[in-house]
């Protein structure tokens, strides 16, 4: 897939195979030079596609990816590969997260994909996942608690004025909670560890990422969300409203897809728990995710080598 890279404009892609869904993001990257000679990268989204494979449903219940979901993943990757060709993508990186970290047959499936389509997929650690997400917002200052809630895991990083204080990955995610594979002891342990990370740090602002917090931000009344910030008190009200409804009622009243209507409640619960422990009053929602971070790293690497 790699080709000679134009020094000024090229297309890059990121594939994120999560526990809940697989996503492909394709961006056009343009290198621009200002009048004072400084070089910057300007990006434009060309394509985004999300397929709700729900690999974690199998992994968190039977320890492996079932044959049927493997077939669905293979079909999905064939579509993604065609998109790479259609958009003349110069380079891409594909990453798999929590479900593949836990699946007994994860590496075998990835070897099968490589044999069938000559596509490499990296199983990344929770620490690398947290770092990529953190780097997406590295220009922000203050006491920032980066939090990404996925289907299989939650990544937490505390950064104070640009310096990393601590980073953890917890095997607690929305699908794990729905499947009942997370115990109260796991929940208590996460709460205690987050408390230890945040001890002695004041005025913490949570920086949230993931499809659920993005949707929750959009569901909040406009008067209660400003400058990409969602008040924790507003999130608490949303949680009460959503958790009182069935999945079908959430779909109807809030116009949610089924694969969002079920996980949005445990995601809200996770954000509220961390906010309470960190004594945070607001959650910043910059609407960037793992795929954005992957493309940022690819762009920096390719422009340095161009």
PDB file of C-alpha atoms in Angstrom:
ATOM      1  CA  UNK A   1       0.000   0.000   0.000  1.00  0.00           C
ATOM      2  CA  UNK A   2       2.940   2.355   0.570  1.00  0.00           C
ATOM      3  CA  UNK A   3       3.876   4.609  -2.318  1.00  0.00           C
ATOM      4  CA  UNK A   4       6.225   7.493  -2.913  1.00  0.00           C
ATOM      5  CA  UNK A   5       4.794  10.368  -0.893  1.00  0.00           C
ATOM      6  CA  UNK A   6       4.108  13.779  -2.419  1.00  0.00           C
ATOM      7  CA  UNK A   7       5.782  16.425  -0.257  1.00  0.00           C
ATOM      8  CA  UNK A   8       2.718  18.694  -0.300  1.00  0.00           C
ATOM      9  CA  UNK A   9      -0.493  16.640  -0.316  1.00  0.00           C
ATOM     10  CA  UNK A  10      -1.365  12.995   0.335  1.00  0.00           C
ATOM     11  CA  UNK A  11      -4.069  10.776   1.824  1.00  0.00           C
ATOM     12  CA  UNK A  12      -3.643   8.731   5.002  1.00  0.00           C
ATOM     13  CA  UNK A  13      -5.894   6.246   6.751  1.00  0.00           C
ATOM     14  CA  UNK A  14      -6.360   4.707  10.169  1.00  0.00           C
ATOM     15  CA  UNK A  15      -8.263   1.537  11.007  1.00  0.00           C
ATOM     16  CA  UNK A  16      -9.396   1.040  14.592  1.00  0.00           C
ATOM     17  CA  UNK A  17     -10.734  -2.418  15.450  1.00  0.00           C
ATOM     18  CA  UNK A  18     -12.349  -2.016  18.842  1.00  0.00           C
ATOM     19  CA  UNK A  19     -14.436  -4.246  21.060  1.00  0.00           C
ATOM     20  CA  UNK A  20     -17.668  -2.588  19.965  1.00  0.00           C
ATOM     21  CA  UNK A  21     -16.992  -1.492  16.380  1.00  0.00           C
ATOM     22  CA  UNK A  22     -14.417  -1.312  13.597  1.00  0.00           C
ATOM     23  CA  UNK A  23     -13.747   2.091  12.040  1.00  0.00           C
ATOM     24  CA  UNK A  24     -11.807   3.479   9.123  1.00  0.00           C
ATOM     25  CA  UNK A  25     -10.888   7.145   8.895  1.00  0.00           C
ATOM     26  CA  UNK A  26      -9.295   8.641   5.773  1.00  0.00           C
ATOM     27  CA  UNK A  27      -7.892  12.164   5.718  1.00  0.00           C
ATOM     28  CA  UNK A  28      -6.196  14.346   3.146  1.00  0.00           C
ATOM     29  CA  UNK A  29      -3.037  15.828   4.618  1.00  0.00           C
ATOM     30  CA  UNK A  30      -1.572  18.984   3.113  1.00  0.00           C
ATOM     31  CA  UNK A  31       1.706  20.555   4.098  1.00  0.00           C
ATOM     32  CA  UNK A  32       1.440  24.352   4.050  1.00  0.00           C
ATOM     33  CA  UNK A  33       4.168  26.951   4.556  1.00  0.00           C
ATOM     34  CA  UNK A  34       3.300  30.313   6.063  1.00  0.00           C
ATOM     35  CA  UNK A  35       4.794  33.661   5.016  1.00  0.00           C
ATOM     36  CA  UNK A  36       7.318  33.458   7.859  1.00  0.00           C
ATOM     37  CA  UNK A  37       8.509  30.082   6.623  1.00  0.00           C
ATOM     38  CA  UNK A  38       6.844  27.879   9.260  1.00  0.00           C
ATOM     39  CA  UNK A  39       5.473  24.530   8.076  1.00  0.00           C
ATOM     40  CA  UNK A  40       2.135  23.189   9.304  1.00  0.00           C
ATOM     41  CA  UNK A  41      -0.126  20.281   8.418  1.00  0.00           C
ATOM     42  CA  UNK A  42      -3.700  20.894   7.351  1.00  0.00           C
ATOM     43  CA  UNK A  43      -6.069  17.920   7.391  1.00  0.00           C
ATOM     44  CA  UNK A  44      -9.466  17.311   5.819  1.00  0.00           C
ATOM     45  CA  UNK A  45     -11.654  14.285   6.489  1.00  0.00           C
ATOM     46  CA  UNK A  46     -12.465  12.400   3.303  1.00  0.00           C
ATOM     47  CA  UNK A  47     -14.200   9.294   4.640  1.00  0.00           C
ATOM     48  CA  UNK A  48     -15.322   7.753   7.912  1.00  0.00           C
ATOM     49  CA  UNK A  49     -17.070   4.407   8.201  1.00  0.00           C
ATOM     50  CA  UNK A  50     -18.065   2.561  11.372  1.00  0.00           C
ATOM     51  CA  UNK A  51     -19.194  -1.092  11.427  1.00  0.00           C
ATOM     52  CA  UNK A  52     -20.657  -2.390  14.749  1.00  0.00           C
ATOM     53  CA  UNK A  53     -18.974  -5.804  14.812  1.00  0.00           C
ATOM     54  CA  UNK A  54     -19.168  -6.201  18.599  1.00  0.00           C
ATOM     55  CA  UNK A  55     -16.214  -8.564  18.819  1.00  0.00           C
ATOM     56  CA  UNK A  56     -16.149  -8.071  22.569  1.00  0.00           C
ATOM     57  CA  UNK A  57     -19.495  -9.829  23.023  1.00  0.00           C
ATOM     58  CA  UNK A  58     -17.756 -13.108  22.164  1.00  0.00           C
ATOM     59  CA  UNK A  59     -14.423 -12.420  23.807  1.00  0.00           C
ATOM     60  CA  UNK A  60     -15.798 -11.316  27.179  1.00  0.00           C
ATOM     61  CA  UNK A  61     -18.156 -14.305  27.388  1.00  0.00           C
ATOM     62  CA  UNK A  62     -16.329 -17.252  25.756  1.00  0.00           C
ATOM     63  CA  UNK A  63     -12.758 -15.935  25.586  1.00  0.00           C
ATOM     64  CA  UNK A  64     -12.433 -15.912  21.804  1.00  0.00           C
ATOM     65  CA  UNK A  65     -13.894 -14.448  18.619  1.00  0.00           C
ATOM     66  CA  UNK A  66     -16.564 -16.729  17.168  1.00  0.00           C
ATOM     67  CA  UNK A  67     -16.405 -18.050  13.623  1.00  0.00           C
ATOM     68  CA  UNK A  68     -19.382 -15.901  12.560  1.00  0.00           C
ATOM     69  CA  UNK A  69     -17.860 -12.665  13.889  1.00  0.00           C
ATOM     70  CA  UNK A  70     -14.557 -13.578  12.306  1.00  0.00           C
ATOM     71  CA  UNK A  71     -16.353 -13.813   8.952  1.00  0.00           C
ATOM     72  CA  UNK A  72     -17.940 -10.408   9.564  1.00  0.00           C
ATOM     73  CA  UNK A  73     -14.532  -8.951  10.390  1.00  0.00           C
ATOM     74  CA  UNK A  74     -13.034 -10.383   7.185  1.00  0.00           C
ATOM     75  CA  UNK A  75     -15.861  -8.868   5.119  1.00  0.00           C
ATOM     76  CA  UNK A  76     -15.326  -5.544   6.865  1.00  0.00           C
ATOM     77  CA  UNK A  77     -11.590  -5.557   6.205  1.00  0.00           C
ATOM     78  CA  UNK A  78     -12.228  -6.276   2.512  1.00  0.00           C
ATOM     79  CA  UNK A  79     -14.421  -3.164   2.372  1.00  0.00           C
ATOM     80  CA  UNK A  80     -11.782  -1.127   4.204  1.00  0.00           C
ATOM     81  CA  UNK A  81      -9.094  -2.327   1.795  1.00  0.00           C
ATOM     82  CA  UNK A  82     -11.190  -1.202  -1.168  1.00  0.00           C
ATOM     83  CA  UNK A  83     -11.569   2.225   0.423  1.00  0.00           C
ATOM     84  CA  UNK A  84      -7.783   2.476   0.771  1.00  0.00           C
ATOM     85  CA  UNK A  85      -7.491   1.860  -2.972  1.00  0.00           C
ATOM     86  CA  UNK A  86     -10.391   4.128  -3.975  1.00  0.00           C
ATOM     87  CA  UNK A  87      -8.952   7.056  -2.028  1.00  0.00           C
ATOM     88  CA  UNK A  88      -5.399   6.411  -3.231  1.00  0.00           C
ATOM     89  CA  UNK A  89      -4.129   6.187   0.334  1.00  0.00           C
ATOM     90  CA  UNK A  90      -0.377   6.646   0.614  1.00  0.00           C
ATOM     91  CA  UNK A  91      -0.028   4.894   3.960  1.00  0.00           C
ATOM     92  CA  UNK A  92      -2.208   3.504   6.735  1.00  0.00           C
ATOM     93  CA  UNK A  93      -2.019   1.819  10.116  1.00  0.00           C
ATOM     94  CA  UNK A  94      -4.534  -0.689  11.455  1.00  0.00           C
ATOM     95  CA  UNK A  95      -4.783  -1.258  15.199  1.00  0.00           C
ATOM     96  CA  UNK A  96      -6.801  -3.701  17.310  1.00  0.00           C
ATOM     97  CA  UNK A  97      -7.491  -3.013  20.973  1.00  0.00           C
ATOM     98  CA  UNK A  98      -9.037  -4.680  24.018  1.00  0.00           C
ATOM     99  CA  UNK A  99     -11.018  -7.526  22.418  1.00  0.00           C
ATOM    100  CA  UNK A 100      -7.983  -8.719  20.456  1.00  0.00           C
ATOM    101  CA  UNK A 101      -5.730  -8.329  23.481  1.00  0.00           C
ATOM    102  CA  UNK A 102      -7.955 -10.837  25.311  1.00  0.00           C
ATOM    103  CA  UNK A 103      -9.051 -13.171  22.505  1.00  0.00           C
ATOM    104  CA  UNK A 104      -7.385 -16.609  22.519  1.00  0.00           C
ATOM    105  CA  UNK A 105      -7.597 -16.755  18.731  1.00  0.00           C
ATOM    106  CA  UNK A 106      -6.808 -13.078  18.070  1.00  0.00           C
ATOM    107  CA  UNK A 107      -3.345 -13.542  16.576  1.00  0.00           C
ATOM    108  CA  UNK A 108      -4.539 -16.485  14.452  1.00  0.00           C
ATOM    109  CA  UNK A 109      -7.313 -14.319  12.959  1.00  0.00           C
ATOM    110  CA  UNK A 110      -4.872 -11.512  12.181  1.00  0.00           C
ATOM    111  CA  UNK A 111      -2.562 -13.984  10.415  1.00  0.00           C
ATOM    112  CA  UNK A 112      -5.569 -15.094   8.353  1.00  0.00           C
ATOM    113  CA  UNK A 113      -6.340 -11.480   7.395  1.00  0.00           C
ATOM    114  CA  UNK A 114      -2.719 -10.921   6.379  1.00  0.00           C
ATOM    115  CA  UNK A 115      -2.729 -14.069   4.249  1.00  0.00           C
ATOM    116  CA  UNK A 116      -6.036 -13.164   2.572  1.00  0.00           C
ATOM    117  CA  UNK A 117      -5.514  -9.435   2.046  1.00  0.00           C
ATOM    118  CA  UNK A 118      -1.851  -8.652   2.794  1.00  0.00           C
ATOM    119  CA  UNK A 119      -2.983  -6.247   5.508  1.00  0.00           C
ATOM    120  CA  UNK A 120      -1.046  -5.937   8.754  1.00  0.00           C
ATOM    121  CA  UNK A 121      -2.947  -5.212  11.974  1.00  0.00           C
ATOM    122  CA  UNK A 122      -1.158  -4.310  15.211  1.00  0.00           C
ATOM    123  CA  UNK A 123      -2.580  -5.403  18.567  1.00  0.00           C
ATOM    124  CA  UNK A 124      -1.679  -2.372  20.650  1.00  0.00           C
ATOM    125  CA  UNK A 125      -1.381  -2.277  24.430  1.00  0.00           C
ATOM    126  CA  UNK A 126      -3.620  -0.209  26.629  1.00  0.00           C
ATOM    127  CA  UNK A 127      -0.645   2.043  27.392  1.00  0.00           C
ATOM    128  CA  UNK A 128      -0.042   2.757  23.699  1.00  0.00           C
ATOM    129  CA  UNK A 129      -3.741   3.366  23.148  1.00  0.00           C
ATOM    130  CA  UNK A 130      -3.721   5.902  26.001  1.00  0.00           C
ATOM    131  CA  UNK A 131      -0.591   7.612  24.654  1.00  0.00           C
ATOM    132  CA  UNK A 132      -1.997   8.024  21.140  1.00  0.00           C
ATOM    133  CA  UNK A 133      -5.216   9.511  22.512  1.00  0.00           C
ATOM    134  CA  UNK A 134      -3.285  11.802  24.853  1.00  0.00           C
ATOM    135  CA  UNK A 135      -1.077  13.101  22.069  1.00  0.00           C
ATOM    136  CA  UNK A 136      -4.173  14.190  20.091  1.00  0.00           C
ATOM    137  CA  UNK A 137      -4.671  17.017  22.592  1.00  0.00           C
ATOM    138  CA  UNK A 138      -1.092  17.683  23.675  1.00  0.00           C
ATOM    139  CA  UNK A 139      -1.411  21.448  23.109  1.00  0.00           C
ATOM    140  CA  UNK A 140      -3.910  21.882  25.972  1.00  0.00           C
ATOM    141  CA  UNK A 141      -2.716  23.133  29.370  1.00  0.00           C
ATOM    142  CA  UNK A 142      -3.826  22.666  32.966  1.00  0.00           C
ATOM    143  CA  UNK A 143      -4.563  19.519  34.961  1.00  0.00           C
ATOM    144  CA  UNK A 144      -6.088  17.226  32.351  1.00  0.00           C
ATOM    145  CA  UNK A 145      -7.423  13.732  32.942  1.00  0.00           C
ATOM    146  CA  UNK A 146      -7.653  12.020  29.548  1.00  0.00           C
ATOM    147  CA  UNK A 147     -10.331   9.335  29.524  1.00  0.00           C
ATOM    148  CA  UNK A 148     -11.277   7.038  26.660  1.00  0.00           C
ATOM    149  CA  UNK A 149     -14.146   4.631  27.279  1.00  0.00           C
ATOM    150  CA  UNK A 150     -14.273   1.697  24.887  1.00  0.00           C
ATOM    151  CA  UNK A 151     -16.194  -1.539  24.771  1.00  0.00           C
ATOM    152  CA  UNK A 152     -13.481  -3.550  26.477  1.00  0.00           C
ATOM    153  CA  UNK A 153     -11.268  -1.114  28.327  1.00  0.00           C
ATOM    154  CA  UNK A 154     -10.978   2.397  29.693  1.00  0.00           C
ATOM    155  CA  UNK A 155      -7.739   4.353  29.310  1.00  0.00           C
ATOM    156  CA  UNK A 156      -6.867   7.060  31.842  1.00  0.00           C
ATOM    157  CA  UNK A 157      -3.941   9.515  31.711  1.00  0.00           C
ATOM    158  CA  UNK A 158      -3.289  12.477  34.014  1.00  0.00           C
ATOM    159  CA  UNK A 159      -1.267  15.312  32.480  1.00  0.00           C
ATOM    160  CA  UNK A 160      -0.350  18.471  34.389  1.00  0.00           C
ATOM    161  CA  UNK A 161       0.884  21.424  32.300  1.00  0.00           C
ATOM    162  CA  UNK A 162       2.139  19.105  29.598  1.00  0.00           C
ATOM    163  CA  UNK A 163       3.859  16.616  31.929  1.00  0.00           C
ATOM    164  CA  UNK A 164       2.527  13.067  32.185  1.00  0.00           C
ATOM    165  CA  UNK A 165       1.827  12.239  35.836  1.00  0.00           C
ATOM    166  CA  UNK A 166       0.409   8.733  35.400  1.00  0.00           C
ATOM    167  CA  UNK A 167      -1.337   6.543  32.837  1.00  0.00           C
ATOM    168  CA  UNK A 168      -3.409   3.383  33.328  1.00  0.00           C
ATOM    169  CA  UNK A 169      -5.532   1.018  31.266  1.00  0.00           C
ATOM    170  CA  UNK A 170      -8.440  -0.714  33.001  1.00  0.00           C
ATOM    171  CA  UNK A 171     -10.230  -3.820  31.730  1.00  0.00           C
ATOM    172  CA  UNK A 172     -13.588  -2.164  32.319  1.00  0.00           C
ATOM    173  CA  UNK A 173     -15.592  -1.102  29.277  1.00  0.00           C
ATOM    174  CA  UNK A 174     -19.174  -0.796  28.156  1.00  0.00           C
ATOM    175  CA  UNK A 175     -19.507  -4.283  26.655  1.00  0.00           C
ATOM    176  CA  UNK A 176     -17.757  -5.892  29.625  1.00  0.00           C
ATOM    177  CA  UNK A 177     -20.256  -4.173  31.923  1.00  0.00           C
ATOM    178  CA  UNK A 178     -23.217  -5.235  29.785  1.00  0.00           C
ATOM    179  CA  UNK A 179     -21.995  -8.836  29.604  1.00  0.00           C
ATOM    180  CA  UNK A 180     -21.563  -9.046  33.373  1.00  0.00           C
ATOM    181  CA  UNK A 181     -17.870  -9.941  33.106  1.00  0.00           C
ATOM    182  CA  UNK A 182     -16.849  -7.047  35.386  1.00  0.00           C
ATOM    183  CA  UNK A 183     -17.107  -7.552  39.143  1.00  0.00           C
ATOM    184  CA  UNK A 184     -17.700  -5.010  41.890  1.00  0.00           C
ATOM    185  CA  UNK A 185     -14.115  -5.642  42.964  1.00  0.00           C
ATOM    186  CA  UNK A 186     -12.910  -4.533  39.492  1.00  0.00           C
ATOM    187  CA  UNK A 187     -15.049  -1.402  39.767  1.00  0.00           C
ATOM    188  CA  UNK A 188     -13.784  -0.611  43.288  1.00  0.00           C
ATOM    189  CA  UNK A 189     -10.183  -1.202  42.229  1.00  0.00           C
ATOM    190  CA  UNK A 190     -10.501   1.219  39.310  1.00  0.00           C
ATOM    191  CA  UNK A 191     -12.082   3.839  41.552  1.00  0.00           C
ATOM    192  CA  UNK A 192      -9.266   3.474  44.078  1.00  0.00           C
ATOM    193  CA  UNK A 193      -6.529   3.685  41.428  1.00  0.00           C
ATOM    194  CA  UNK A 194      -8.043   6.773  39.825  1.00  0.00           C
ATOM    195  CA  UNK A 195      -8.238   8.328  43.293  1.00  0.00           C
ATOM    196  CA  UNK A 196      -4.544   7.610  43.854  1.00  0.00           C
ATOM    197  CA  UNK A 197      -3.638   9.119  40.476  1.00  0.00           C
ATOM    198  CA  UNK A 198      -5.580  12.323  41.193  1.00  0.00           C
ATOM    199  CA  UNK A 199      -4.615  12.733  44.857  1.00  0.00           C
ATOM    200  CA  UNK A 200      -3.281  16.208  45.566  1.00  0.00           C
ATOM    201  CA  UNK A 201      -4.231  17.561  42.115  1.00  0.00           C
ATOM    202  CA  UNK A 202      -6.865  20.330  42.031  1.00  0.00           C
ATOM    203  CA  UNK A 203      -9.036  21.770  39.257  1.00  0.00           C
ATOM    204  CA  UNK A 204      -8.960  18.631  37.112  1.00  0.00           C
ATOM    205  CA  UNK A 205     -10.638  18.801  33.711  1.00  0.00           C
ATOM    206  CA  UNK A 206     -11.586  15.476  32.124  1.00  0.00           C
ATOM    207  CA  UNK A 207     -10.849  15.217  28.392  1.00  0.00           C
ATOM    208  CA  UNK A 208     -13.218  12.556  27.104  1.00  0.00           C
ATOM    209  CA  UNK A 209     -13.025  10.536  23.911  1.00  0.00           C
ATOM    210  CA  UNK A 210     -15.074   7.792  22.319  1.00  0.00           C
ATOM    211  CA  UNK A 211     -18.382   7.606  20.523  1.00  0.00           C
ATOM    212  CA  UNK A 212     -20.453   7.569  23.708  1.00  0.00           C
ATOM    213  CA  UNK A 213     -19.226  10.831  25.200  1.00  0.00           C
ATOM    214  CA  UNK A 214     -19.526  12.471  21.782  1.00  0.00           C
ATOM    215  CA  UNK A 215     -23.169  11.374  21.586  1.00  0.00           C
ATOM    216  CA  UNK A 216     -23.871  12.424  25.181  1.00  0.00           C
ATOM    217  CA  UNK A 217     -22.475  15.868  24.415  1.00  0.00           C
ATOM    218  CA  UNK A 218     -24.832  16.211  21.459  1.00  0.00           C
ATOM    219  CA  UNK A 219     -27.804  15.011  23.538  1.00  0.00           C
ATOM    220  CA  UNK A 220     -27.244  17.686  26.179  1.00  0.00           C
ATOM    221  CA  UNK A 221     -29.269  20.922  25.947  1.00  0.00           C
ATOM    222  CA  UNK A 222     -27.338  23.551  23.969  1.00  0.00           C
ATOM    223  CA  UNK A 223     -27.455  26.003  26.855  1.00  0.00           C
ATOM    224  CA  UNK A 224     -25.578  23.477  29.022  1.00  0.00           C
ATOM    225  CA  UNK A 225     -22.684  22.726  26.653  1.00  0.00           C
ATOM    226  CA  UNK A 226     -20.222  25.435  25.757  1.00  0.00           C
ATOM    227  CA  UNK A 227     -16.772  25.453  24.144  1.00  0.00           C
ATOM    228  CA  UNK A 228     -16.686  21.663  23.773  1.00  0.00           C
ATOM    229  CA  UNK A 229     -17.425  21.216  27.478  1.00  0.00           C
ATOM    230  CA  UNK A 230     -20.123  19.064  29.039  1.00  0.00           C
ATOM    231  CA  UNK A 231     -20.944  19.823  32.667  1.00  0.00           C
ATOM    232  CA  UNK A 232     -20.820  16.751  34.926  1.00  0.00           C
ATOM    233  CA  UNK A 233     -24.126  17.852  36.467  1.00  0.00           C
ATOM    234  CA  UNK A 234     -25.692  17.753  32.987  1.00  0.00           C
ATOM    235  CA  UNK A 235     -24.234  14.295  32.355  1.00  0.00           C
ATOM    236  CA  UNK A 236     -25.714  13.122  35.654  1.00  0.00           C
ATOM    237  CA  UNK A 237     -29.183  14.248  34.538  1.00  0.00           C
ATOM    238  CA  UNK A 238     -28.749  12.509  31.177  1.00  0.00           C
ATOM    239  CA  UNK A 239     -27.674   9.318  32.925  1.00  0.00           C
ATOM    240  CA  UNK A 240     -30.786   9.347  35.107  1.00  0.00           C
ATOM    241  CA  UNK A 241     -33.018   9.892  32.092  1.00  0.00           C
ATOM    242  CA  UNK A 242     -31.358   7.252  29.917  1.00  0.00           C
ATOM    243  CA  UNK A 243     -31.023   4.587  32.608  1.00  0.00           C
ATOM    244  CA  UNK A 244     -34.744   4.837  33.411  1.00  0.00           C
ATOM    245  CA  UNK A 245     -35.591   3.766  29.857  1.00  0.00           C
ATOM    246  CA  UNK A 246     -35.338   0.459  28.020  1.00  0.00           C
ATOM    247  CA  UNK A 247     -32.998   0.138  25.041  1.00  0.00           C
ATOM    248  CA  UNK A 248     -35.983   0.374  22.697  1.00  0.00           C
ATOM    249  CA  UNK A 249     -37.247   3.526  24.424  1.00  0.00           C
ATOM    250  CA  UNK A 250     -33.794   5.147  24.189  1.00  0.00           C
ATOM    251  CA  UNK A 251     -33.708   4.346  20.489  1.00  0.00           C
ATOM    252  CA  UNK A 252     -37.090   5.967  19.961  1.00  0.00           C
ATOM    253  CA  UNK A 253     -36.843   9.000  22.237  1.00  0.00           C
ATOM    254  CA  UNK A 254     -33.205   9.911  21.530  1.00  0.00           C
ATOM    255  CA  UNK A 255     -32.945   8.565  17.968  1.00  0.00           C
ATOM    256  CA  UNK A 256     -30.092   6.237  18.886  1.00  0.00           C
ATOM    257  CA  UNK A 257     -28.881   3.189  16.993  1.00  0.00           C
ATOM    258  CA  UNK A 258     -29.350  -0.059  18.900  1.00  0.00           C
ATOM    259  CA  UNK A 259     -25.584  -0.540  19.259  1.00  0.00           C
ATOM    260  CA  UNK A 260     -25.366   2.924  20.865  1.00  0.00           C
ATOM    261  CA  UNK A 261     -28.550   2.773  22.936  1.00  0.00           C
ATOM    262  CA  UNK A 262     -27.315  -0.098  25.101  1.00  0.00           C
ATOM    263  CA  UNK A 263     -23.711   1.005  25.749  1.00  0.00           C
ATOM    264  CA  UNK A 264     -24.402   4.693  26.383  1.00  0.00           C
ATOM    265  CA  UNK A 265     -25.636   4.031  29.932  1.00  0.00           C
ATOM    266  CA  UNK A 266     -22.584   2.107  31.213  1.00  0.00           C
ATOM    267  CA  UNK A 267     -20.362   4.690  29.477  1.00  0.00           C
ATOM    268  CA  UNK A 268     -22.164   7.482  31.349  1.00  0.00           C
ATOM    269  CA  UNK A 269     -21.709   5.582  34.590  1.00  0.00           C
ATOM    270  CA  UNK A 270     -17.961   5.278  34.006  1.00  0.00           C
ATOM    271  CA  UNK A 271     -17.510   8.972  33.255  1.00  0.00           C
ATOM    272  CA  UNK A 272     -19.559   9.932  36.313  1.00  0.00           C
ATOM    273  CA  UNK A 273     -17.555   7.643  38.594  1.00  0.00           C
ATOM    274  CA  UNK A 274     -14.237   9.073  37.419  1.00  0.00           C
ATOM    275  CA  UNK A 275     -15.560  12.640  37.623  1.00  0.00           C
ATOM    276  CA  UNK A 276     -16.650  12.066  41.217  1.00  0.00           C
ATOM    277  CA  UNK A 277     -13.320  10.567  42.243  1.00  0.00           C
ATOM    278  CA  UNK A 278     -11.330  13.301  40.444  1.00  0.00           C
ATOM    279  CA  UNK A 279     -13.674  16.038  41.740  1.00  0.00           C
ATOM    280  CA  UNK A 280     -14.074  17.269  38.162  1.00  0.00           C
ATOM    281  CA  UNK A 281     -16.980  19.536  37.241  1.00  0.00           C
ATOM    282  CA  UNK A 282     -16.580  19.508  33.455  1.00  0.00           C
ATOM    283  CA  UNK A 283     -15.710  17.114  30.645  1.00  0.00           C
ATOM    284  CA  UNK A 284     -14.061  18.477  27.516  1.00  0.00           C
ATOM    285  CA  UNK A 285     -15.295  16.687  24.394  1.00  0.00           C
ATOM    286  CA  UNK A 286     -12.917  17.469  21.494  1.00  0.00           C
ATOM    287  CA  UNK A 287     -14.468  14.721  19.292  1.00  0.00           C
ATOM    288  CA  UNK A 288     -11.176  13.108  18.349  1.00  0.00           C
ATOM    289  CA  UNK A 289     -10.349   9.464  18.798  1.00  0.00           C
ATOM    290  CA  UNK A 290      -7.759   6.767  18.307  1.00  0.00           C
ATOM    291  CA  UNK A 291      -8.015   6.934  14.510  1.00  0.00           C
ATOM    292  CA  UNK A 292      -7.260  10.678  14.527  1.00  0.00           C
ATOM    293  CA  UNK A 293      -4.189  10.062  16.658  1.00  0.00           C
ATOM    294  CA  UNK A 294      -2.947   7.292  14.368  1.00  0.00           C
ATOM    295  CA  UNK A 295      -3.213   9.577  11.340  1.00  0.00           C
ATOM    296  CA  UNK A 296      -1.417  12.375  13.200  1.00  0.00           C
ATOM    297  CA  UNK A 297       1.509  10.037  13.889  1.00  0.00           C
ATOM    298  CA  UNK A 298       1.605   8.769  10.299  1.00  0.00           C
ATOM    299  CA  UNK A 299       1.574  12.346   8.987  1.00  0.00           C
ATOM    300  CA  UNK A 300       4.411  13.442  11.269  1.00  0.00           C
ATOM    301  CA  UNK A 301       6.493  10.419  10.253  1.00  0.00           C
ATOM    302  CA  UNK A 302       5.935  10.829   6.512  1.00  0.00           C
ATOM    303  CA  UNK A 303       6.524  14.582   6.421  1.00  0.00           C
ATOM    304  CA  UNK A 304       9.760  14.160   8.365  1.00  0.00           C
ATOM    305  CA  UNK A 305      10.948  11.579   5.822  1.00  0.00           C
ATOM    306  CA  UNK A 306       9.736  13.489   2.738  1.00  0.00           C
TER     307      UNK A 306
END
